[in-house]
């Protein structure tokens, strides 16, 4: 089999999805702090369920997994995915959030999440980290839900400081301040502050060679 997906979700993300998005069901009988959703592709489907069950049993015996469920049908698989895909909309309905689309080396992810979430909460008590994403490629949506009693305008005043805190730890771990959503206009400052000047100079040279008149997507990235 090949591993095609490995998604990470915290309990907080699942709870707000269950609260705000109709039709979703809790995937397990008991709540847990963190959830992963791996998806495997099998070339021979005859024993796919058996192989997945053996893999999960081994993971449970080794203490890596507390509880698990295997999708028994495409509809159940879609129900699992519906939870993951509902998180962004659930965050909107829950209230203001400060978002980061980042990546760090896969081996750094556990320590990065623990360290940065601790520092974020120390900096702004009541903030609710909602960290989820594609762990298989190191991509995290490191989102910070506002404290429950804080409105959007008050929360926005903390954005610049919280951005700086998150990005500083990303750079320390040789990660990227933008993973799958690109740089655009919003992250030009962060790109300039975090990339090697020689790398930026080379990027500008390549851009100038391809687009000497600056007509292609002007004002973006560089």
Short mmCIF file of C-alpha atoms in Angstrom, two decimals:
data_model
loop_
_atom_site.label_atom_id
_atom_site.label_comp_id
_atom_site.label_asym_id
_atom_site.label_seq_id
_atom_site.Cartn_x
_atom_site.Cartn_y
_atom_site.Cartn_z
CA UNK A 1 0.00 0.00 0.00
CA UNK A 2 1.00 3.62 -0.40
CA UNK A 3 0.22 6.41 2.04
CA UNK A 4 -1.72 9.04 0.12
CA UNK A 5 -2.97 11.28 2.93
CA UNK A 6 -1.99 12.00 6.52
CA UNK A 7 -4.14 14.71 8.09
CA UNK A 8 -3.76 16.08 11.62
CA UNK A 9 -6.62 17.60 13.62
CA UNK A 10 -6.92 18.74 17.25
CA UNK A 11 -9.97 18.02 19.36
CA UNK A 12 -10.83 21.72 19.33
CA UNK A 13 -11.18 21.68 15.54
CA UNK A 14 -13.47 18.66 15.65
CA UNK A 15 -15.60 20.19 18.40
CA UNK A 16 -16.24 23.43 16.54
CA UNK A 17 -16.99 21.47 13.35
CA UNK A 18 -19.53 19.33 15.22
CA UNK A 19 -21.01 22.46 16.80
CA UNK A 20 -21.37 24.61 13.70
CA UNK A 21 -21.71 22.24 10.73
CA UNK A 22 -24.91 20.14 10.56
CA UNK A 23 -24.73 16.46 9.73
CA UNK A 24 -21.29 15.65 11.12
CA UNK A 25 -20.69 12.84 13.60
CA UNK A 26 -17.93 12.37 16.14
CA UNK A 27 -15.56 9.78 14.63
CA UNK A 28 -14.75 7.99 17.90
CA UNK A 29 -16.74 7.09 21.01
CA UNK A 30 -14.43 9.01 23.36
CA UNK A 31 -12.72 12.39 22.81
CA UNK A 32 -8.95 12.62 22.37
CA UNK A 33 -6.57 15.56 22.29
CA UNK A 34 -5.29 14.86 18.77
CA UNK A 35 -6.53 12.93 15.75
CA UNK A 36 -4.83 11.78 12.56
CA UNK A 37 -6.57 10.65 9.41
CA UNK A 38 -4.29 8.52 7.23
CA UNK A 39 -5.52 7.28 3.89
CA UNK A 40 -3.89 4.38 2.05
CA UNK A 41 -4.11 3.29 -1.56
CA UNK A 42 -3.98 -0.45 -2.16
CA UNK A 43 -3.18 -2.07 -5.50
CA UNK A 44 -4.99 -5.22 -4.37
CA UNK A 45 -8.25 -4.35 -2.62
CA UNK A 46 -9.07 -7.91 -1.57
CA UNK A 47 -7.09 -7.75 1.67
CA UNK A 48 -6.96 -3.96 2.10
CA UNK A 49 -9.13 -3.97 5.22
CA UNK A 50 -7.08 -6.74 6.81
CA UNK A 51 -3.80 -4.94 6.14
CA UNK A 52 -5.13 -1.67 7.55
CA UNK A 53 -6.39 -3.46 10.65
CA UNK A 54 -2.99 -5.11 11.20
CA UNK A 55 -1.25 -1.76 10.86
CA UNK A 56 -3.58 -0.13 13.37
CA UNK A 57 -3.28 -3.03 15.81
CA UNK A 58 0.50 -2.71 15.75
CA UNK A 59 0.28 1.05 16.28
CA UNK A 60 -2.05 0.57 19.26
CA UNK A 61 0.19 -2.10 20.80
CA UNK A 62 3.20 0.21 20.48
CA UNK A 63 1.31 3.01 22.23
CA UNK A 64 1.22 5.32 19.22
CA UNK A 65 -2.57 5.15 18.90
CA UNK A 66 -5.25 5.15 21.62
CA UNK A 67 -8.30 4.38 19.50
CA UNK A 68 -9.14 4.02 15.83
CA UNK A 69 -11.84 3.28 13.30
CA UNK A 70 -11.50 2.11 9.70
CA UNK A 71 -13.94 3.32 7.06
CA UNK A 72 -16.04 0.41 5.86
CA UNK A 73 -17.41 2.15 2.78
CA UNK A 74 -16.91 5.17 0.55
CA UNK A 75 -19.76 6.93 2.34
CA UNK A 76 -18.05 6.46 5.71
CA UNK A 77 -14.78 7.64 4.20
CA UNK A 78 -16.59 10.75 2.91
CA UNK A 79 -18.04 11.32 6.38
CA UNK A 80 -14.53 11.35 7.87
CA UNK A 81 -13.35 13.78 5.20
CA UNK A 82 -16.37 16.00 5.79
CA UNK A 83 -15.12 16.70 9.31
CA UNK A 84 -11.67 17.70 8.07
CA UNK A 85 -13.00 19.83 5.22
CA UNK A 86 -15.51 21.59 7.49
CA UNK A 87 -12.89 23.02 9.84
CA UNK A 88 -12.30 26.31 7.94
CA UNK A 89 -16.04 27.08 7.79
CA UNK A 90 -16.44 26.10 11.43
CA UNK A 91 -13.70 28.55 12.37
CA UNK A 92 -15.51 31.35 10.58
CA UNK A 93 -18.71 30.58 12.47
CA UNK A 94 -16.85 30.28 15.77
CA UNK A 95 -15.49 33.82 15.48
CA UNK A 96 -12.36 35.76 14.56
CA UNK A 97 -9.13 33.89 13.90
CA UNK A 98 -5.57 34.77 12.97
CA UNK A 99 -4.34 32.36 10.33
CA UNK A 100 -0.98 31.04 9.18
CA UNK A 101 -0.29 28.72 6.25
CA UNK A 102 3.16 27.40 7.12
CA UNK A 103 5.41 24.40 6.72
CA UNK A 104 8.17 22.94 8.86
CA UNK A 105 10.21 19.74 8.50
CA UNK A 106 8.02 16.77 9.41
CA UNK A 107 10.31 15.70 12.26
CA UNK A 108 9.90 19.17 13.82
CA UNK A 109 6.09 19.20 13.84
CA UNK A 110 5.38 17.79 17.35
CA UNK A 111 7.85 20.08 19.12
CA UNK A 112 6.88 23.05 16.96
CA UNK A 113 3.19 22.70 17.82
CA UNK A 114 3.79 22.20 21.53
CA UNK A 115 6.34 25.00 21.85
CA UNK A 116 4.56 27.63 19.79
CA UNK A 117 1.09 26.92 21.19
CA UNK A 118 2.47 27.28 24.71
CA UNK A 119 4.11 30.60 23.87
CA UNK A 120 1.01 31.87 22.10
CA UNK A 121 -1.23 31.17 25.10
CA UNK A 122 1.33 32.73 27.44
CA UNK A 123 1.36 35.83 25.24
CA UNK A 124 -2.42 36.09 24.94
CA UNK A 125 -4.32 34.04 27.55
CA UNK A 126 -7.58 32.64 26.24
CA UNK A 127 -6.48 32.32 22.62
CA UNK A 128 -7.45 28.91 21.21
CA UNK A 129 -4.93 27.32 18.84
CA UNK A 130 -6.49 25.37 15.98
CA UNK A 131 -3.61 23.60 14.27
CA UNK A 132 -4.48 21.18 11.49
CA UNK A 133 -3.19 20.18 8.11
CA UNK A 134 -1.30 17.90 5.81
CA UNK A 135 1.35 16.43 8.06
CA UNK A 136 2.58 14.19 5.25
CA UNK A 137 4.19 17.18 3.56
CA UNK A 138 4.84 19.29 6.66
CA UNK A 139 2.06 21.77 5.87
CA UNK A 140 0.17 23.19 8.86
CA UNK A 141 -2.74 25.59 9.07
CA UNK A 142 -1.56 27.19 12.30
CA UNK A 143 -4.70 29.15 13.12
CA UNK A 144 -5.42 31.00 16.34
CA UNK A 145 -9.05 31.36 17.36
CA UNK A 146 -9.81 34.45 19.39
CA UNK A 147 -10.51 34.33 23.13
CA UNK A 148 -14.23 33.73 23.58
CA UNK A 149 -15.12 37.18 24.88
CA UNK A 150 -12.87 39.18 22.51
CA UNK A 151 -14.41 40.84 19.46
CA UNK A 152 -12.79 41.04 16.02
CA UNK A 153 -11.46 44.59 16.28
CA UNK A 154 -9.84 43.95 19.66
CA UNK A 155 -8.34 40.68 18.46
CA UNK A 156 -6.94 42.27 15.30
CA UNK A 157 -4.70 44.48 17.45
CA UNK A 158 -2.75 41.37 18.47
CA UNK A 159 -2.29 40.04 14.93
CA UNK A 160 1.09 41.57 14.07
CA UNK A 161 2.68 40.38 17.31
CA UNK A 162 1.27 36.86 17.02
CA UNK A 163 2.31 36.62 13.36
CA UNK A 164 5.86 37.55 14.34
CA UNK A 165 5.94 34.96 17.11
CA UNK A 166 4.77 32.14 14.83
CA UNK A 167 7.00 33.08 11.91
CA UNK A 168 10.08 33.42 14.12
CA UNK A 169 9.74 29.80 15.20
CA UNK A 170 9.05 28.68 11.62
CA UNK A 171 12.30 30.26 10.44
CA UNK A 172 14.26 28.84 13.37
CA UNK A 173 13.23 25.38 12.17
CA UNK A 174 14.07 26.15 8.54
CA UNK A 175 10.43 26.10 7.53
CA UNK A 176 8.44 28.33 5.21
CA UNK A 177 6.08 31.20 6.09
CA UNK A 178 3.86 30.16 3.19
CA UNK A 179 3.09 26.58 2.24
CA UNK A 180 0.22 25.89 -0.15
CA UNK A 181 -1.45 29.31 -0.43
CA UNK A 182 1.46 31.26 -1.89
CA UNK A 183 2.92 34.69 -1.14
CA UNK A 184 0.77 37.13 -3.11
CA UNK A 185 0.71 40.63 -1.61
CA UNK A 186 -0.06 39.75 1.99
CA UNK A 187 3.19 37.91 2.76
CA UNK A 188 5.68 39.99 0.80
CA UNK A 189 7.07 41.51 4.00
CA UNK A 190 7.42 38.13 5.68
CA UNK A 191 9.13 36.69 2.61
CA UNK A 192 11.67 39.51 2.53
CA UNK A 193 12.31 39.16 6.26
CA UNK A 194 12.75 35.40 6.28
CA UNK A 195 14.40 34.42 2.99
CA UNK A 196 18.14 34.54 2.34
CA UNK A 197 18.96 37.83 0.53
CA UNK A 198 20.89 35.88 -2.12
CA UNK A 199 17.85 33.71 -2.78
CA UNK A 200 15.65 36.80 -3.14
CA UNK A 201 18.19 38.41 -5.49
CA UNK A 202 18.20 35.30 -7.67
CA UNK A 203 14.40 35.25 -7.72
CA UNK A 204 14.37 38.88 -8.87
CA UNK A 205 16.91 38.15 -11.60
CA UNK A 206 14.83 35.26 -12.92
CA UNK A 207 11.70 37.40 -12.78
CA UNK A 208 13.46 40.20 -14.71
CA UNK A 209 14.63 37.77 -17.40
CA UNK A 210 11.15 36.36 -17.95
CA UNK A 211 9.19 39.57 -17.42
CA UNK A 212 11.48 42.59 -18.04
CA UNK A 213 8.54 45.02 -18.21
CA UNK A 214 6.90 43.79 -15.01
CA UNK A 215 3.59 43.00 -16.69
CA UNK A 216 3.09 39.52 -15.27
CA UNK A 217 1.24 39.58 -11.95
CA UNK A 218 2.70 42.96 -10.91
CA UNK A 219 3.19 43.76 -7.23
CA UNK A 220 3.05 40.16 -6.10
CA UNK A 221 5.66 38.06 -4.27
CA UNK A 222 8.71 40.27 -4.97
#
